């Protein structure tokens, strides 16, 4: 893996995890080695959740230089289950984690369409290009081909368009007219929805969706529910939510308290916008994410998730 693949990370000021100020990777590597020998999961959690992603990778490199062992492999020998999965996710680059989540969503019988949509709708074109490149490195497979094999019809066209988002200029008025016209026939047309919603910037789309609501007297959500069906309807529903308010959509996903979702979303957004998602979670549920985690998780897994969450709201 190229260490400099994403040197700028997905770092935003709205992340919950910041670089540890007094950072010594060799000291951390020695402390981790001692914790592994003692099978001290709490110490491993304390170190790995209090370092930024770039710092964790520096620690993993120091650990390898010192012990000639891969840190992920060493953790697997001592940990198990969901805690092991969480700490291994913390050692990945964010784009590796999203690639792994996409792969898991397509594994086995049946596809987890909503996880595919969550990542494809909430991530930028640049990020998805990085995820696709990492996917090829990790699995020796082409992400677009894999997505096509898992989907069909209008839904497949939507998913591929989301992966290859390209921002082109458009007229708000013309876009509103095209979307309204697509709903006027007996059967709603998917084409304009795919073309417009995957090829404009979010400010433009906000205006288009607001004007469409004024023109039709219905929310975009209502229009989508009434006029489309199946996976394509789900796809449009998620895409519209991610255009209008991505952190509210992600907070709704967290409300399920399903382990794979909670860990995947919290870790992949921890250095980017988890503070925003936390605020949306509080507005939606009336409880903080920090205290809700306490009701659903325990032990070292709870410690780790609360450390990623960072604090009470």
mmCIF file of C-alpha atoms in Angstrom:
data_model
loop_
_atom_site.group_PDB
_atom_site.id
_atom_site.type_symbol
_atom_site.label_atom_id
_atom_site.label_comp_id
_atom_site.label_asym_id
_atom_site.label_seq_id
_atom_site.Cartn_x
_atom_site.Cartn_y
_atom_site.Cartn_z
ATOM 1 C CA UNK A 1 0.000 0.000 0.000
ATOM 2 C CA UNK A 2 1.442 3.361 -0.950
ATOM 3 C CA UNK A 3 1.874 5.231 2.333
ATOM 4 C CA UNK A 4 1.379 8.559 0.560
ATOM 5 C CA UNK A 5 -1.777 7.474 -1.251
ATOM 6 C CA UNK A 6 -3.872 9.874 0.761
ATOM 7 C CA UNK A 7 -1.429 12.075 2.623
ATOM 8 C CA UNK A 8 -4.034 14.806 3.047
ATOM 9 C CA UNK A 9 -6.575 12.234 4.380
ATOM 10 C CA UNK A 10 -10.202 13.251 4.526
ATOM 11 C CA UNK A 11 -9.304 15.684 7.249
ATOM 12 C CA UNK A 12 -11.934 18.247 8.112
ATOM 13 C CA UNK A 13 -12.232 20.510 11.114
ATOM 14 C CA UNK A 14 -15.465 18.735 12.044
ATOM 15 C CA UNK A 15 -13.831 15.420 12.935
ATOM 16 C CA UNK A 16 -13.791 14.044 16.477
ATOM 17 C CA UNK A 17 -10.285 12.576 16.272
ATOM 18 C CA UNK A 18 -7.383 15.016 16.083
ATOM 19 C CA UNK A 19 -3.641 14.322 15.965
ATOM 20 C CA UNK A 20 -2.238 13.421 19.405
ATOM 21 C CA UNK A 21 -0.011 16.367 20.411
ATOM 22 C CA UNK A 22 2.860 14.612 22.193
ATOM 23 C CA UNK A 23 3.330 11.863 19.636
ATOM 24 C CA UNK A 24 6.167 9.294 19.728
ATOM 25 C CA UNK A 25 5.431 6.368 17.388
ATOM 26 C CA UNK A 26 8.284 4.216 18.738
ATOM 27 C CA UNK A 27 7.010 4.643 22.321
ATOM 28 C CA UNK A 28 3.453 3.757 21.202
ATOM 29 C CA UNK A 29 4.778 0.704 19.329
ATOM 30 C CA UNK A 30 6.583 -0.512 22.471
ATOM 31 C CA UNK A 31 3.458 0.075 24.610
ATOM 32 C CA UNK A 32 1.361 -1.860 22.080
ATOM 33 C CA UNK A 33 3.845 -4.718 22.078
ATOM 34 C CA UNK A 34 3.632 -4.902 25.892
ATOM 35 C CA UNK A 35 -0.190 -4.713 25.783
ATOM 36 C CA UNK A 36 -0.306 -7.551 23.218
ATOM 37 C CA UNK A 37 1.861 -9.734 25.470
ATOM 38 C CA UNK A 38 -0.474 -9.018 28.422
ATOM 39 C CA UNK A 39 -3.566 -9.424 26.180
ATOM 40 C CA UNK A 40 -4.573 -5.993 27.528
ATOM 41 C CA UNK A 41 -7.372 -4.929 25.157
ATOM 42 C CA UNK A 42 -8.138 -1.727 27.109
ATOM 43 C CA UNK A 43 -4.548 -0.456 26.616
ATOM 44 C CA UNK A 44 -4.722 -1.219 22.880
ATOM 45 C CA UNK A 45 -8.021 0.690 22.648
ATOM 46 C CA UNK A 46 -6.627 3.643 24.609
ATOM 47 C CA UNK A 47 -3.610 4.074 22.316
ATOM 48 C CA UNK A 48 -5.264 3.436 18.925
ATOM 49 C CA UNK A 49 -8.381 5.566 19.495
ATOM 50 C CA UNK A 50 -6.333 8.550 20.697
ATOM 51 C CA UNK A 51 -4.199 8.845 17.565
ATOM 52 C CA UNK A 52 -5.115 10.190 14.137
ATOM 53 C CA UNK A 53 -5.152 7.831 11.169
ATOM 54 C CA UNK A 54 -1.761 9.072 9.924
ATOM 55 C CA UNK A 55 -0.313 8.614 13.431
ATOM 56 C CA UNK A 56 -1.710 5.063 13.689
ATOM 57 C CA UNK A 57 -0.017 4.197 10.400
ATOM 58 C CA UNK A 58 3.270 5.619 11.728
ATOM 59 C CA UNK A 59 2.864 3.457 14.858
ATOM 60 C CA UNK A 60 2.166 0.383 12.693
ATOM 61 C CA UNK A 61 5.380 1.111 10.734
ATOM 62 C CA UNK A 62 7.419 1.506 13.960
ATOM 63 C CA UNK A 63 5.902 -1.737 15.281
ATOM 64 C CA UNK A 64 6.896 -3.558 12.079
ATOM 65 C CA UNK A 65 10.448 -2.112 12.124
ATOM 66 C CA UNK A 66 10.858 -3.119 15.766
ATOM 67 C CA UNK A 67 9.181 -6.560 15.832
ATOM 68 C CA UNK A 68 9.272 -7.617 12.131
ATOM 69 C CA UNK A 69 5.541 -8.293 12.578
ATOM 70 C CA UNK A 70 2.520 -6.735 10.918
ATOM 71 C CA UNK A 71 0.461 -4.889 13.573
ATOM 72 C CA UNK A 72 -2.882 -5.982 12.078
ATOM 73 C CA UNK A 73 -1.753 -9.604 12.165
ATOM 74 C CA UNK A 74 -0.539 -9.230 15.770
ATOM 75 C CA UNK A 75 -3.907 -7.735 16.833
ATOM 76 C CA UNK A 76 -5.779 -10.640 15.185
ATOM 77 C CA UNK A 77 -3.894 -13.137 17.375
ATOM 78 C CA UNK A 78 -4.958 -11.427 20.605
ATOM 79 C CA UNK A 79 -8.404 -9.999 19.833
ATOM 80 C CA UNK A 80 -11.576 -11.442 18.340
ATOM 81 C CA UNK A 81 -15.045 -10.498 17.132
ATOM 82 C CA UNK A 82 -16.325 -6.957 16.826
ATOM 83 C CA UNK A 83 -13.539 -5.329 18.871
ATOM 84 C CA UNK A 84 -10.913 -6.895 16.601
ATOM 85 C CA UNK A 85 -12.818 -5.649 13.549
ATOM 86 C CA UNK A 86 -13.042 -2.118 14.992
ATOM 87 C CA UNK A 87 -9.322 -1.815 15.815
ATOM 88 C CA UNK A 88 -8.362 -3.226 12.397
ATOM 89 C CA UNK A 89 -10.633 -0.600 10.781
ATOM 90 C CA UNK A 90 -8.819 2.119 12.741
ATOM 91 C CA UNK A 91 -5.527 0.977 11.141
ATOM 92 C CA UNK A 92 -6.900 1.292 7.591
ATOM 93 C CA UNK A 93 -6.829 4.342 5.373
ATOM 94 C CA UNK A 94 -10.368 5.774 5.139
ATOM 95 C CA UNK A 95 -10.586 4.774 1.460
ATOM 96 C CA UNK A 96 -9.519 1.204 2.339
ATOM 97 C CA UNK A 97 -12.305 1.054 4.915
ATOM 98 C CA UNK A 98 -14.920 2.277 2.424
ATOM 99 C CA UNK A 99 -13.624 -0.270 -0.137
ATOM 100 C CA UNK A 100 -13.939 -3.023 2.482
ATOM 101 C CA UNK A 101 -17.476 -1.904 3.385
ATOM 102 C CA UNK A 102 -18.493 -1.945 -0.309
ATOM 103 C CA UNK A 103 -17.027 -5.450 -0.719
ATOM 104 C CA UNK A 104 -18.888 -6.692 2.384
ATOM 105 C CA UNK A 105 -22.141 -5.158 1.084
ATOM 106 C CA UNK A 106 -21.822 -7.269 -2.082
ATOM 107 C CA UNK A 107 -20.635 -10.492 -0.403
ATOM 108 C CA UNK A 108 -22.714 -13.663 -0.096
ATOM 109 C CA UNK A 109 -26.360 -14.038 -0.987
ATOM 110 C CA UNK A 110 -28.225 -10.797 -1.513
ATOM 111 C CA UNK A 111 -26.754 -7.308 -1.665
ATOM 112 C CA UNK A 112 -26.851 -4.690 1.095
ATOM 113 C CA UNK A 113 -28.073 -1.975 -1.297
ATOM 114 C CA UNK A 114 -28.319 0.688 1.369
ATOM 115 C CA UNK A 115 -24.635 0.457 2.342
ATOM 116 C CA UNK A 116 -23.670 0.724 -1.337
ATOM 117 C CA UNK A 117 -25.905 3.790 -1.610
ATOM 118 C CA UNK A 118 -24.683 5.354 1.644
ATOM 119 C CA UNK A 119 -21.082 5.358 0.399
ATOM 120 C CA UNK A 120 -21.834 6.233 -3.246
ATOM 121 C CA UNK A 121 -24.249 9.060 -2.361
ATOM 122 C CA UNK A 122 -22.373 10.641 0.557
ATOM 123 C CA UNK A 123 -18.845 10.579 -0.925
ATOM 124 C CA UNK A 124 -17.387 12.998 -3.476
ATOM 125 C CA UNK A 125 -16.175 12.018 -6.945
ATOM 126 C CA UNK A 126 -12.523 12.402 -5.855
ATOM 127 C CA UNK A 127 -13.007 10.180 -2.813
ATOM 128 C CA UNK A 128 -14.852 7.526 -4.849
ATOM 129 C CA UNK A 129 -12.035 7.490 -7.419
ATOM 130 C CA UNK A 130 -9.596 6.807 -4.559
ATOM 131 C CA UNK A 131 -11.905 4.107 -3.172
ATOM 132 C CA UNK A 132 -12.135 2.455 -6.623
ATOM 133 C CA UNK A 133 -8.323 2.487 -7.004
ATOM 134 C CA UNK A 134 -7.854 0.964 -3.529
ATOM 135 C CA UNK A 135 -10.607 -1.606 -4.252
ATOM 136 C CA UNK A 136 -8.610 -2.814 -7.254
ATOM 137 C CA UNK A 137 -5.432 -3.033 -5.118
ATOM 138 C CA UNK A 138 -7.146 -4.888 -2.269
ATOM 139 C CA UNK A 139 -9.338 -7.309 -4.244
ATOM 140 C CA UNK A 140 -7.878 -7.277 -7.773
ATOM 141 C CA UNK A 141 -11.377 -6.509 -9.051
ATOM 142 C CA UNK A 142 -12.913 -3.569 -10.878
ATOM 143 C CA UNK A 143 -15.422 -1.829 -8.584
ATOM 144 C CA UNK A 144 -17.674 -0.626 -11.423
ATOM 145 C CA UNK A 145 -17.916 -4.156 -12.902
ATOM 146 C CA UNK A 146 -18.662 -5.617 -9.469
ATOM 147 C CA UNK A 147 -21.438 -3.050 -8.884
ATOM 148 C CA UNK A 148 -22.947 -3.795 -12.315
ATOM 149 C CA UNK A 149 -22.934 -7.532 -11.568
ATOM 150 C CA UNK A 150 -24.837 -6.952 -8.292
ATOM 151 C CA UNK A 151 -27.507 -4.608 -9.689
ATOM 152 C CA UNK A 152 -29.813 -4.349 -12.697
ATOM 153 C CA UNK A 153 -31.958 -1.967 -14.745
ATOM 154 C CA UNK A 154 -32.366 1.672 -13.733
ATOM 155 C CA UNK A 155 -30.811 0.940 -10.329
ATOM 156 C CA UNK A 156 -27.603 -0.303 -12.019
ATOM 157 C CA UNK A 157 -27.510 2.841 -14.153
ATOM 158 C CA UNK A 158 -27.923 5.008 -11.045
ATOM 159 C CA UNK A 159 -25.200 3.185 -9.098
ATOM 160 C CA UNK A 160 -22.673 3.470 -11.959
ATOM 161 C CA UNK A 161 -23.525 7.168 -12.457
ATOM 162 C CA UNK A 162 -22.979 7.768 -8.717
ATOM 163 C CA UNK A 163 -19.569 6.070 -8.840
ATOM 164 C CA UNK A 164 -18.571 8.248 -11.816
ATOM 165 C CA UNK A 165 -20.139 11.516 -10.632
ATOM 166 C CA UNK A 166 -19.079 14.358 -12.918
ATOM 167 C CA UNK A 167 -20.059 17.934 -12.157
ATOM 168 C CA UNK A 168 -21.313 19.734 -15.250
ATOM 169 C CA UNK A 169 -23.010 23.124 -15.358
ATOM 170 C CA UNK A 170 -26.753 23.203 -15.854
ATOM 171 C CA UNK A 171 -29.659 25.626 -15.722
ATOM 172 C CA UNK A 172 -31.793 25.298 -12.569
ATOM 173 C CA UNK A 173 -34.927 26.117 -14.567
ATOM 174 C CA UNK A 174 -34.197 23.564 -17.302
ATOM 175 C CA UNK A 175 -33.346 20.876 -14.741
ATOM 176 C CA UNK A 176 -36.606 21.505 -12.846
ATOM 177 C CA UNK A 177 -38.564 21.311 -16.121
ATOM 178 C CA UNK A 178 -36.827 18.047 -17.117
ATOM 179 C CA UNK A 179 -37.578 16.431 -13.739
ATOM 180 C CA UNK A 180 -41.213 17.637 -13.766
ATOM 181 C CA UNK A 181 -41.671 16.380 -17.349
ATOM 182 C CA UNK A 182 -40.220 12.965 -16.378
ATOM 183 C CA UNK A 183 -43.129 12.569 -13.917
ATOM 184 C CA UNK A 184 -45.895 13.661 -16.276
ATOM 185 C CA UNK A 185 -46.379 10.422 -18.213
ATOM 186 C CA UNK A 186 -48.134 7.254 -17.106
ATOM 187 C CA UNK A 187 -44.751 5.762 -16.169
ATOM 188 C CA UNK A 188 -42.138 8.033 -14.594
ATOM 189 C CA UNK A 189 -38.844 8.244 -16.491
ATOM 190 C CA UNK A 190 -35.693 7.404 -14.545
ATOM 191 C CA UNK A 191 -33.231 8.932 -17.048
ATOM 192 C CA UNK A 192 -33.475 12.644 -16.139
ATOM 193 C CA UNK A 193 -33.270 11.821 -12.410
ATOM 194 C CA UNK A 194 -30.082 9.816 -12.926
ATOM 195 C CA UNK A 195 -28.486 12.362 -15.283
ATOM 196 C CA UNK A 196 -29.273 15.497 -13.267
ATOM 197 C CA UNK A 197 -28.869 14.229 -9.687
ATOM 198 C CA UNK A 198 -25.427 12.702 -10.366
ATOM 199 C CA UNK A 199 -23.925 15.514 -12.462
ATOM 200 C CA UNK A 200 -24.524 18.820 -10.647
ATOM 201 C CA UNK A 201 -22.988 20.328 -7.525
ATOM 202 C CA UNK A 202 -24.990 20.180 -4.290
ATOM 203 C CA UNK A 203 -25.864 23.929 -4.184
ATOM 204 C CA UNK A 204 -27.359 23.701 -7.679
ATOM 205 C CA UNK A 205 -29.274 20.518 -6.763
ATOM 206 C CA UNK A 206 -30.617 22.110 -3.569
ATOM 207 C CA UNK A 207 -32.148 24.886 -5.691
ATOM 208 C CA UNK A 208 -33.506 22.407 -8.255
ATOM 209 C CA UNK A 209 -35.174 20.256 -5.596
ATOM 210 C CA UNK A 210 -36.643 23.296 -3.795
ATOM 211 C CA UNK A 211 -38.114 24.664 -7.045
ATOM 212 C CA UNK A 212 -39.462 21.234 -8.000
ATOM 213 C CA UNK A 213 -41.259 21.093 -4.629
ATOM 214 C CA UNK A 214 -42.749 24.575 -5.183
ATOM 215 C CA UNK A 215 -43.862 23.645 -8.685
ATOM 216 C CA UNK A 216 -45.457 20.287 -7.781
ATOM 217 C CA UNK A 217 -46.713 21.143 -4.277
ATOM 218 C CA UNK A 218 -45.140 17.928 -2.975
ATOM 219 C CA UNK A 219 -41.837 17.122 -1.298
ATOM 220 C CA UNK A 220 -39.257 15.390 -3.469
ATOM 221 C CA UNK A 221 -39.519 12.452 -1.069
ATOM 222 C CA UNK A 222 -43.256 12.153 -1.762
ATOM 223 C CA UNK A 223 -42.704 12.379 -5.528
ATOM 224 C CA UNK A 224 -40.063 9.636 -5.409
ATOM 225 C CA UNK A 225 -42.225 7.356 -3.224
ATOM 226 C CA UNK A 226 -45.284 7.752 -5.477
ATOM 227 C CA UNK A 227 -43.704 7.527 -8.905
ATOM 228 C CA UNK A 228 -40.836 5.032 -8.578
ATOM 229 C CA UNK A 229 -40.485 1.562 -7.073
ATOM 230 C CA UNK A 230 -38.024 -1.063 -5.845
ATOM 231 C CA UNK A 231 -34.279 -0.526 -5.547
ATOM 232 C CA UNK A 232 -34.374 2.527 -7.817
ATOM 233 C CA UNK A 233 -36.801 4.244 -5.443
ATOM 234 C CA UNK A 234 -34.505 3.406 -2.501
ATOM 235 C CA UNK A 235 -31.555 4.791 -4.483
ATOM 236 C CA UNK A 236 -33.290 8.097 -5.215
ATOM 237 C CA UNK A 237 -34.514 8.373 -1.622
ATOM 238 C CA UNK A 238 -30.957 8.034 -0.244
ATOM 239 C CA UNK A 239 -29.500 10.325 -2.920
ATOM 240 C CA UNK A 240 -32.047 13.077 -2.236
ATOM 241 C CA UNK A 241 -31.375 12.834 1.528
ATOM 242 C CA UNK A 242 -27.609 13.037 0.917
ATOM 243 C CA UNK A 243 -28.060 16.100 -1.318
ATOM 244 C CA UNK A 244 -30.337 17.869 1.177
ATOM 245 C CA UNK A 245 -28.756 16.824 4.493
ATOM 246 C CA UNK A 246 -26.087 14.087 4.458
ATOM 247 C CA UNK A 247 -25.370 14.209 8.212
ATOM 248 C CA UNK A 248 -29.067 13.630 9.013
ATOM 249 C CA UNK A 249 -29.083 10.604 6.687
ATOM 250 C CA UNK A 250 -25.944 9.176 8.347
ATOM 251 C CA UNK A 251 -27.374 9.868 11.824
ATOM 252 C CA UNK A 252 -30.506 7.912 10.838
ATOM 253 C CA UNK A 253 -28.247 5.005 9.848
ATOM 254 C CA UNK A 254 -26.561 5.183 13.274
ATOM 255 C CA UNK A 255 -29.942 5.117 15.036
ATOM 256 C CA UNK A 256 -30.261 1.425 14.069
ATOM 257 C CA UNK A 257 -27.282 0.774 16.423
ATOM 258 C CA UNK A 258 -26.348 -2.119 14.108
ATOM 259 C CA UNK A 259 -22.688 -2.882 14.911
ATOM 260 C CA UNK A 260 -21.320 -2.970 11.342
ATOM 261 C CA UNK A 261 -22.995 0.370 10.540
ATOM 262 C CA UNK A 262 -22.036 2.091 13.791
ATOM 263 C CA UNK A 263 -18.386 1.057 13.496
ATOM 264 C CA UNK A 264 -18.127 1.650 9.740
ATOM 265 C CA UNK A 265 -19.725 5.105 9.756
ATOM 266 C CA UNK A 266 -18.078 6.355 12.959
ATOM 267 C CA UNK A 267 -14.559 5.273 11.968
ATOM 268 C CA UNK A 268 -14.788 6.418 8.331
ATOM 269 C CA UNK A 269 -16.173 9.852 9.330
ATOM 270 C CA UNK A 270 -14.121 10.333 12.530
ATOM 271 C CA UNK A 271 -11.605 12.774 11.022
ATOM 272 C CA UNK A 272 -14.025 14.500 8.700
ATOM 273 C CA UNK A 273 -17.536 15.322 9.913
ATOM 274 C CA UNK A 274 -18.500 13.113 12.859
ATOM 275 C CA UNK A 275 -19.229 16.235 14.963
ATOM 276 C CA UNK A 276 -21.938 17.183 12.442
ATOM 277 C CA UNK A 277 -23.350 13.654 12.469
ATOM 278 C CA UNK A 278 -23.368 13.728 16.302
ATOM 279 C CA UNK A 279 -25.347 16.993 16.308
ATOM 280 C CA UNK A 280 -27.853 15.548 13.803
ATOM 281 C CA UNK A 281 -28.172 12.375 15.930
ATOM 282 C CA UNK A 282 -29.047 14.470 18.993
ATOM 283 C CA UNK A 283 -31.682 16.437 17.026
ATOM 284 C CA UNK A 284 -33.241 13.264 15.610
ATOM 285 C CA UNK A 285 -33.312 11.122 18.745
ATOM 286 C CA UNK A 286 -33.225 13.564 21.665
ATOM 287 C CA UNK A 287 -30.258 11.595 23.068
ATOM 288 C CA UNK A 288 -26.562 12.049 22.447
ATOM 289 C CA UNK A 289 -24.694 9.467 20.377
ATOM 290 C CA UNK A 290 -22.255 9.059 23.292
ATOM 291 C CA UNK A 291 -24.962 8.027 25.787
ATOM 292 C CA UNK A 292 -26.870 5.923 23.213
ATOM 293 C CA UNK A 293 -23.728 3.842 22.592
ATOM 294 C CA UNK A 294 -23.701 3.064 26.321
ATOM 295 C CA UNK A 295 -27.113 1.385 26.071
ATOM 296 C CA UNK A 296 -26.115 -0.901 23.192
ATOM 297 C CA UNK A 297 -22.441 -1.796 23.692
ATOM 298 C CA UNK A 298 -20.210 -2.829 26.580
ATOM 299 C CA UNK A 299 -16.645 -3.507 27.656
ATOM 300 C CA UNK A 300 -13.685 -2.528 25.483
ATOM 301 C CA UNK A 301 -15.908 -2.172 22.404
ATOM 302 C CA UNK A 302 -17.905 0.538 24.194
ATOM 303 C CA UNK A 303 -14.666 2.236 25.333
ATOM 304 C CA UNK A 304 -13.407 2.260 21.754
ATOM 305 C CA UNK A 305 -16.641 3.597 20.233
ATOM 306 C CA UNK A 306 -16.986 6.300 22.877
ATOM 307 C CA UNK A 307 -13.358 7.300 22.308
ATOM 308 C CA UNK A 308 -14.076 7.693 18.573
ATOM 309 C CA UNK A 309 -17.288 9.605 19.429
ATOM 310 C CA UNK A 310 -15.137 11.686 21.792
ATOM 311 C CA UNK A 311 -17.631 13.360 24.107
ATOM 312 C CA UNK A 312 -21.162 13.918 25.345
ATOM 313 C CA UNK A 313 -23.311 16.498 23.497
#
